PDB file of C-alpha atoms and ligand atoms in Angstrom:
ATOM      1  CA  UNK A 482     305.394  92.302 123.514  1.00  0.00           C
ATOM      2  CA  UNK A 483     304.762  95.566 121.808  1.00  0.00           C
ATOM      3  CA  UNK A 484     301.007  95.389 121.358  1.00  0.00           C
ATOM      4  CA  UNK A 485     300.536  95.270 125.062  1.00  0.00           C
ATOM      5  CA  UNK A 486     301.715  98.780 125.549  1.00  0.00           C
ATOM      6  CA  UNK A 487     298.521 100.023 123.899  1.00  0.00           C
ATOM      7  CA  UNK A 488     296.407  98.360 126.537  1.00  0.00           C
ATOM      8  CA  UNK A 489     298.595  98.345 129.637  1.00  0.00           C
ATOM      9  CA  UNK A 490     300.663 100.860 131.437  1.00  0.00           C
ATOM     10  CA  UNK A 491     303.073 101.133 134.422  1.00  0.00           C
ATOM     11  CA  UNK A 492     301.696 102.645 137.566  1.00  0.00           C
ATOM     12  CA  UNK A 493     302.965 106.237 138.150  1.00  0.00           C
ATOM     13  CA  UNK A 494     304.532 107.258 141.511  1.00  0.00           C
ATOM     14  CA  UNK A 495     301.295 108.084 143.156  1.00  0.00           C
ATOM     15  CA  UNK A 496     299.674 104.749 142.305  1.00  0.00           C
ATOM     16  CA  UNK A 497     302.682 102.492 143.087  1.00  0.00           C
ATOM     17  CA  UNK A 498     301.645 101.454 146.510  1.00  0.00           C
ATOM     18  CA  UNK A 499     298.325 100.352 145.396  1.00  0.00           C
ATOM     19  CA  UNK A 500     299.529  98.142 142.550  1.00  0.00           C
ATOM     20  CA  UNK A 501     300.639  94.700 143.661  1.00  0.00           C
ATOM     21  CA  UNK A 502     303.903  93.175 142.524  1.00  0.00           C
ATOM     22  CA  UNK A 503     303.937  91.883 138.990  1.00  0.00           C
ATOM     23  CA  UNK A 504     300.828  93.831 137.842  1.00  0.00           C
ATOM     24  CA  UNK A 505     300.243  96.422 135.036  1.00  0.00           C
ATOM     25  CA  UNK A 506     297.394  98.854 134.788  1.00  0.00           C
ATOM     26  CA  UNK A 507     294.823  97.933 132.187  1.00  0.00           C
ATOM     27  CA  UNK A 508     293.474 100.908 130.235  1.00  0.00           C
ATOM     28  CA  UNK A 509     290.154  99.233 129.360  1.00  0.00           C
ATOM     29  CA  UNK A 510     288.203  96.662 131.379  1.00  0.00           C
ATOM     30  CA  UNK A 511     289.354  93.302 130.138  1.00  0.00           C
ATOM     31  CA  UNK A 512     286.882  90.285 130.190  1.00  0.00           C
ATOM     32  CA  UNK A 513     288.223  87.085 131.759  1.00  0.00           C
ATOM     33  CA  UNK A 514     285.863  84.174 131.455  1.00  0.00           C
ATOM     34  CA  UNK A 515     286.585  80.451 131.501  1.00  0.00           C
ATOM     35  CA  UNK A 516     283.783  79.023 129.198  1.00  0.00           C
ATOM     36  CA  UNK A 517     280.784  80.708 127.891  1.00  0.00           C
ATOM     37  CA  UNK A 518     279.312  83.958 128.776  1.00  0.00           C
ATOM     38  CA  UNK A 519     276.057  83.428 130.641  1.00  0.00           C
ATOM     39  CA  UNK A 520     272.984  85.349 129.527  1.00  0.00           C
ATOM     40  CA  UNK A 521     270.703  85.571 132.685  1.00  0.00           C
ATOM     41  CA  UNK A 522     267.917  88.108 132.905  1.00  0.00           C
ATOM     42  CA  UNK A 523     267.020  89.916 136.052  1.00  0.00           C
ATOM     43  CA  UNK A 524     263.661  88.008 136.176  1.00  0.00           C
ATOM     44  CA  UNK A 525     265.457  84.655 135.849  1.00  0.00           C
ATOM     45  CA  UNK A 526     268.161  85.510 138.319  1.00  0.00           C
ATOM     46  CA  UNK A 527     268.049  84.105 141.837  1.00  0.00           C
ATOM     47  CA  UNK A 528     270.616  83.712 144.596  1.00  0.00           C
ATOM     48  CA  UNK A 529     270.122  80.579 146.663  1.00  0.00           C
ATOM     49  CA  UNK A 530     271.558  80.139 150.186  1.00  0.00           C
ATOM     50  CA  UNK A 531     272.525  76.576 150.970  1.00  0.00           C
ATOM     51  CA  UNK A 532     274.722  74.431 153.220  1.00  0.00           C
ATOM     52  CA  UNK A 533     275.365  75.517 156.738  1.00  0.00           C
ATOM     53  CA  UNK A 534     272.631  78.232 156.833  1.00  0.00           C
ATOM     54  CA  UNK A 535     268.880  78.380 156.835  1.00  0.00           C
ATOM     55  CA  UNK A 536     267.925  77.854 153.195  1.00  0.00           C
ATOM     56  CA  UNK A 537     266.803  81.082 151.417  1.00  0.00           C
ATOM     57  CA  UNK A 538     266.477  82.386 147.975  1.00  0.00           C
ATOM     58  CA  UNK A 539     266.915  86.104 146.918  1.00  0.00           C
ATOM     59  CA  UNK A 540     265.082  87.289 143.840  1.00  0.00           C
ATOM     60  CA  UNK A 541     265.972  90.500 141.961  1.00  0.00           C
ATOM     61  CA  UNK A 542     263.255  92.344 143.887  1.00  0.00           C
ATOM     62  CA  UNK A 543     264.592  91.111 147.231  1.00  0.00           C
ATOM     63  CA  UNK A 544     268.186  92.328 146.189  1.00  0.00           C
ATOM     64  CA  UNK A 545     266.763  95.782 145.176  1.00  0.00           C
ATOM     65  CA  UNK A 546     265.014  96.112 148.457  1.00  0.00           C
ATOM     66  CA  UNK A 547     268.245  95.797 150.352  1.00  0.00           C
ATOM     67  CA  UNK A 548     270.456  98.999 151.040  1.00  0.00           C
ATOM     68  CA  UNK A 549     272.190 100.050 147.859  1.00  0.00           C
ATOM     69  CA  UNK A 550     275.793 101.324 148.141  1.00  0.00           C
ATOM     70  CA  UNK A 551     278.577 102.818 146.003  1.00  0.00           C
ATOM     71  CA  UNK A 552     282.090 101.581 145.929  1.00  0.00           C
ATOM     72  CA  UNK A 553     285.453 102.835 144.628  1.00  0.00           C
ATOM     73  CA  UNK A 554     287.800  99.806 144.474  1.00  0.00           C
ATOM     74  CA  UNK A 555     290.901  98.478 142.851  1.00  0.00           C
ATOM     75  CA  UNK A 556     290.613  95.117 141.036  1.00  0.00           C
ATOM     76  CA  UNK A 557     293.553  92.730 140.395  1.00  0.00           C
ATOM     77  CA  UNK A 558     293.591  89.832 138.032  1.00  0.00           C
ATOM     78  CA  UNK A 559     296.104  87.112 138.501  1.00  0.00           C
ATOM     79  CA  UNK A 560     296.895  87.259 134.759  1.00  0.00           C
ATOM     80  CA  UNK A 561     298.771  90.506 135.767  1.00  0.00           C
ATOM     81  CA  UNK A 562     296.372  93.308 135.074  1.00  0.00           C
ATOM     82  CA  UNK A 563     294.935  95.609 137.670  1.00  0.00           C
ATOM     83  CA  UNK A 564     292.426  98.505 137.441  1.00  0.00           C
ATOM     84  CA  UNK A 565     292.468 101.254 140.118  1.00  0.00           C
ATOM     85  CA  UNK A 566     289.393 103.375 141.341  1.00  0.00           C
ATOM     86  CA  UNK A 567     286.613 101.541 139.658  1.00  0.00           C
ATOM     87  CA  UNK A 568     283.133 103.001 140.600  1.00  0.00           C
ATOM     88  CA  UNK A 569     280.654 100.197 141.306  1.00  0.00           C
ATOM     89  CA  UNK A 570     277.258 100.042 142.829  1.00  0.00           C
ATOM     90  CA  UNK A 571     275.587  97.185 144.557  1.00  0.00           C
ATOM     91  CA  UNK A 572     274.663  95.567 147.950  1.00  0.00           C
ATOM     92  CA  UNK A 573     277.189  95.221 150.648  1.00  0.00           C
ATOM     93  CA  UNK A 574     277.914  91.545 151.502  1.00  0.00           C
ATOM     94  CA  UNK A 575     277.340  92.402 155.192  1.00  0.00           C
ATOM     95  CA  UNK A 576     273.897  93.975 154.275  1.00  0.00           C
ATOM     96  CA  UNK A 577     272.678  90.826 152.496  1.00  0.00           C
ATOM     97  CA  UNK A 578     274.173  88.560 155.077  1.00  0.00           C
ATOM     98  CA  UNK A 579     272.331  90.356 157.883  1.00  0.00           C
ATOM     99  CA  UNK A 580     269.265  88.494 156.322  1.00  0.00           C
ATOM    100  CA  UNK A 581     270.894  85.085 156.328  1.00  0.00           C
ATOM    101  CA  UNK A 582     271.068  82.813 159.415  1.00  0.00           C
ATOM    102  CA  UNK A 583     274.384  80.982 159.413  1.00  0.00           C
ATOM    103  CA  UNK A 584     274.812  77.857 161.329  1.00  0.00           C
ATOM    104  CA  UNK A 585     277.537  78.028 164.013  1.00  0.00           C
ATOM    105  CA  UNK A 586     279.892  75.543 162.239  1.00  0.00           C
ATOM    106  CA  UNK A 587     280.156  77.617 158.999  1.00  0.00           C
ATOM    107  CA  UNK A 588     283.755  78.542 158.229  1.00  0.00           C
ATOM    108  CA  UNK A 589     283.832  79.003 154.433  1.00  0.00           C
ATOM    109  CA  UNK A 590     281.707  79.580 151.389  1.00  0.00           C
ATOM    110  CA  UNK A 591     281.688  78.276 147.897  1.00  0.00           C
ATOM    111  CA  UNK A 592     280.285  80.618 145.246  1.00  0.00           C
ATOM    112  CA  UNK A 593     278.422  78.681 142.566  1.00  0.00           C
ATOM    113  CA  UNK A 594     277.952  80.615 139.292  1.00  0.00           C
ATOM    114  CA  UNK A 595     275.437  80.126 136.538  1.00  0.00           C
ATOM    115  CA  UNK A 596     277.534  78.026 133.933  1.00  0.00           C
ATOM    116  CA  UNK A 597     279.231  76.066 136.524  1.00  0.00           C
ATOM    117  CA  UNK A 598     282.152  78.214 137.737  1.00  0.00           C
ATOM    118  CA  UNK A 599     282.987  77.972 141.403  1.00  0.00           C
ATOM    119  CA  UNK A 600     285.336  79.717 143.748  1.00  0.00           C
ATOM    120  CA  UNK A 601     285.715  79.477 147.631  1.00  0.00           C
ATOM    121  CA  UNK A 602     286.378  81.999 150.389  1.00  0.00           C
ATOM    122  CA  UNK A 603     286.943  81.740 154.063  1.00  0.00           C
ATOM    123  CA  UNK A 604     284.112  83.614 155.964  1.00  0.00           C
ATOM    124  CA  UNK A 605     286.619  86.096 157.356  1.00  0.00           C
ATOM    125  CA  UNK A 606     287.394  87.107 153.722  1.00  0.00           C
ATOM    126  CA  UNK A 607     283.863  86.897 152.553  1.00  0.00           C
ATOM    127  CA  UNK A 608     282.235  88.981 155.330  1.00  0.00           C
ATOM    128  CA  UNK A 609     284.543  92.030 155.023  1.00  0.00           C
ATOM    129  CA  UNK A 610     282.808  95.418 154.813  1.00  0.00           C
ATOM    130  CA  UNK A 611     284.326  96.307 151.406  1.00  0.00           C
ATOM    131  CA  UNK A 612     282.888  93.390 149.600  1.00  0.00           C
ATOM    132  CA  UNK A 613     279.734  93.606 147.477  1.00  0.00           C
ATOM    133  CA  UNK A 614     277.253  92.064 145.203  1.00  0.00           C
ATOM    134  CA  UNK A 615     277.582  94.210 142.085  1.00  0.00           C
ATOM    135  CA  UNK A 616     274.940  95.124 139.557  1.00  0.00           C
ATOM    136  CA  UNK A 617     276.377  98.448 138.225  1.00  0.00           C
ATOM    137  CA  UNK A 618     279.763  99.667 137.068  1.00  0.00           C
ATOM    138  CA  UNK A 619     280.810 103.080 135.596  1.00  0.00           C
ATOM    139  CA  UNK A 620     277.232 104.046 135.989  1.00  0.00           C
ATOM    140  CA  UNK A 621     275.805 101.254 133.695  1.00  0.00           C
ATOM    141  CA  UNK A 622     274.094  97.926 134.462  1.00  0.00           C
ATOM    142  CA  UNK A 623     276.727  95.257 134.541  1.00  0.00           C
ATOM    143  CA  UNK A 624     276.984  93.693 131.092  1.00  0.00           C
ATOM    144  CA  UNK A 625     276.634  90.029 130.668  1.00  0.00           C
ATOM    145  CA  UNK A 626     280.396  89.512 129.879  1.00  0.00           C
ATOM    146  CA  UNK A 627     281.340  91.158 133.184  1.00  0.00           C
ATOM    147  CA  UNK A 628     278.891  88.955 135.111  1.00  0.00           C
ATOM    148  CA  UNK A 629     275.631  90.777 134.932  1.00  0.00           C
ATOM    149  CA  UNK A 630     272.997  90.836 136.233  1.00  0.00           C
ATOM    150  CA  UNK A 631     274.872  90.163 139.408  1.00  0.00           C
ATOM    151  CA  UNK A 632     278.439  89.265 140.470  1.00  0.00           C
ATOM    152  CA  UNK A 633     280.475  89.292 143.686  1.00  0.00           C
ATOM    153  CA  UNK A 634     283.329  91.764 144.050  1.00  0.00           C
ATOM    154  CA  UNK A 635     286.040  90.950 146.627  1.00  0.00           C
ATOM    155  CA  UNK A 636     288.622  93.707 146.150  1.00  0.00           C
ATOM    156  CA  UNK A 637     291.277  92.448 148.464  1.00  0.00           C
ATOM    157  CA  UNK A 638     291.776  89.155 146.705  1.00  0.00           C
ATOM    158  CA  UNK A 639     292.688  88.327 143.013  1.00  0.00           C
ATOM    159  CA  UNK A 640     289.675  88.801 140.803  1.00  0.00           C
ATOM    160  CA  UNK A 641     289.128  85.035 140.170  1.00  0.00           C
ATOM    161  CA  UNK A 642     287.614  85.077 143.666  1.00  0.00           C
ATOM    162  CA  UNK A 643     284.844  87.438 142.341  1.00  0.00           C
ATOM    163  CA  UNK A 644     282.297  85.161 140.818  1.00  0.00           C
ATOM    164  CA  UNK A 645     280.368  86.435 137.930  1.00  0.00           C
ATOM    165  CA  UNK A 646     276.584  85.413 137.293  1.00  0.00           C
ATOM    166  CA  UNK A 647     276.412  84.395 140.975  1.00  0.00           C
ATOM    167  CA  UNK A 648     273.723  81.755 141.557  1.00  0.00           C
ATOM    168  CA  UNK A 649     274.347  80.201 144.959  1.00  0.00           C
ATOM    169  CA  UNK A 650     276.244  80.572 148.155  1.00  0.00           C
ATOM    170  CA  UNK A 651     277.016  77.346 149.851  1.00  0.00           C
ATOM    171  CA  UNK A 652     278.290  77.654 153.468  1.00  0.00           C
ATOM    172  CA  UNK A 653     280.758  75.014 154.418  1.00  0.00           C
ATOM    173  CA  UNK A 654     282.455  73.661 157.650  1.00  0.00           C
ATOM    174  CA  UNK A 655     285.743  73.585 156.000  1.00  0.00           C
ATOM    175  CA  UNK A 656     287.414  75.554 153.099  1.00  0.00           C
ATOM    176  CA  UNK A 657     287.163  73.625 149.803  1.00  0.00           C
ATOM    177  CA  UNK A 658     288.775  74.289 146.487  1.00  0.00           C
ATOM    178  CA  UNK A 659     286.688  75.840 143.674  1.00  0.00           C
ATOM    179  CA  UNK A 660     287.362  75.564 139.942  1.00  0.00           C
ATOM    180  CA  UNK A 661     290.710  77.363 139.656  1.00  0.00           C
ATOM    181  CA  UNK A 662     291.836  76.268 143.170  1.00  0.00           C
ATOM    182  CA  UNK A 663     291.456  72.723 142.028  1.00  0.00           C
ATOM    183  CA  UNK A 664     293.672  73.542 139.098  1.00  0.00           C
ATOM    184  CA  UNK A 665     296.691  74.812 140.938  1.00  0.00           C
ATOM    185  CA  UNK A 666     295.644  78.335 141.972  1.00  0.00           C
ATOM    186  CA  UNK A 667     295.935  79.436 145.611  1.00  0.00           C
ATOM    187  CA  UNK A 668     293.226  78.856 148.093  1.00  0.00           C
ATOM    188  CA  UNK A 669     293.096  82.471 149.144  1.00  0.00           C
ATOM    189  CA  UNK A 670     294.766  84.623 146.419  1.00  0.00           C
ATOM    190  CA  UNK A 671     296.026  87.743 148.218  1.00  0.00           C
ATOM    191  CA  UNK A 672     297.663  89.880 145.507  1.00  0.00           C
ATOM    192  CA  UNK A 673     300.174  91.879 147.607  1.00  0.00           C
ATOM    193  CA  UNK A 674     301.553  88.525 148.898  1.00  0.00           C
ATOM    194  CA  UNK A 675     301.352  87.215 145.278  1.00  0.00           C
ATOM    195  CA  UNK A 676     299.373  84.252 146.353  1.00  0.00           C
ATOM    196  CA  UNK A 677     299.034  83.128 142.774  1.00  0.00           C
ATOM    197  CA  UNK A 678     299.622  79.241 142.924  1.00  0.00           C
ATOM    198  CA  UNK A 679     299.090  76.787 145.656  1.00  0.00           C
ATOM    199  CA  UNK A 680     302.318  74.866 145.629  1.00  0.00           C
ATOM    200  CA  UNK A 681     300.217  71.792 146.026  1.00  0.00           C
ATOM    201  CA  UNK A 682     301.008  70.690 142.350  1.00  0.00           C
TER     202      UNK A 682
HETATM  203  N1  MTE B1293     281.488  82.742 136.671  1.00  0.00           N
HETATM  204  C1  MTE B1293     282.678  83.179 136.525  1.00  0.00           C
HETATM  205  N2  MTE B1293     283.232  84.201 137.248  1.00  0.00           N
HETATM  206  C2  MTE B1293     284.526  84.537 137.136  1.00  0.00           C
HETATM  207  C3  MTE B1293     285.291  84.075 136.079  1.00  0.00           C
HETATM  208  C4  MTE B1293     284.782  83.068 135.301  1.00  0.00           C
HETATM  209  O1  MTE B1293     285.475  82.557 134.345  1.00  0.00           O
HETATM  210  N3  MTE B1293     283.476  82.623 135.560  1.00  0.00           N
HETATM  211  N4  MTE B1293     286.558  84.532 135.910  1.00  0.00           N
HETATM  212  C5  MTE B1293     287.197  85.169 137.061  1.00  0.00           C
HETATM  213  C6  MTE B1293     288.444  85.880 136.729  1.00  0.00           C
HETATM  214  S1  MTE B1293     289.810  84.937 136.509  1.00  0.00           S
HETATM  215  C7  MTE B1293     288.516  87.166 136.741  1.00  0.00           C
HETATM  216  S2  MTE B1293     290.006  88.031 136.490  1.00  0.00           S
HETATM  217  C8  MTE B1293     287.336  88.032 136.893  1.00  0.00           C
HETATM  218  C9  MTE B1293     287.270  88.904 135.590  1.00  0.00           C
HETATM  219  O2  MTE B1293     286.111  89.624 135.662  1.00  0.00           O
HETATM  220  P1  MTE B1293     285.767  90.601 134.278  1.00  0.00           P
HETATM  221  O3  MTE B1293     285.677  89.555 133.208  1.00  0.00           O
HETATM  222  O4  MTE B1293     284.572  91.314 134.544  1.00  0.00           O
HETATM  223  O5  MTE B1293     286.970  91.446 134.096  1.00  0.00           O
HETATM  224  O6  MTE B1293     286.157  87.290 136.945  1.00  0.00           O
HETATM  225  C10 MTE B1293     286.236  86.078 137.738  1.00  0.00           C
HETATM  226  N5  MTE B1293     284.913  85.502 138.003  1.00  0.00           N
HETATM  227 MO1   MO B1294     291.619  86.547 136.470  1.00  0.00          MO
END
């Protein structure tokens, strides 16, 4: 499709190992949202901790009081675009989770987003040191269409696992499918293994 060449390119030799099979490099930062963009102010925003953890609620001030970190990550969407070296800022998952008391039976987490989107992760994928709650990208506050004021970013999995407008983390005894996972997408979604679809359908 000719128009695509304007917006996507093939990785060069130096980038090749970092681009998963079947992906092209996006020149801009595409917006991928199922349903409506959520308009949530910082004052309104809260992150609830539910399920197999001591219940807790983080306000925007609570989030800002946690250590702030910078990240340089690659982002891969299952619709076949990737972006390399994205500069983000936010709070490391491990830094926020240091304030959360998980119950021993917790094995997975469901992200619940404002607007109703959900997506699941095993705790071993969620608690990785490179994952973060993002509020800034390219030096600017994260815009509403990219999930501002706060989204999760899980760089090692396809981007549908990075919930925008994050509202609740619900800890689970077993992995359960979220929105796309119920609709045929893979439970884990590792891009280098091309874990796109579940094979359950
Ligand atoms: N709440 C919510 N989060 C979401 C989505 C969504 O539709 N709703 N789409 C996912 C998908 S498929 C991708 S590729 C990324 C896209 O993020 P972007 O729109 O900032 O590029 O967000 C993910 N997180
Ligand atoms: Mo996506």
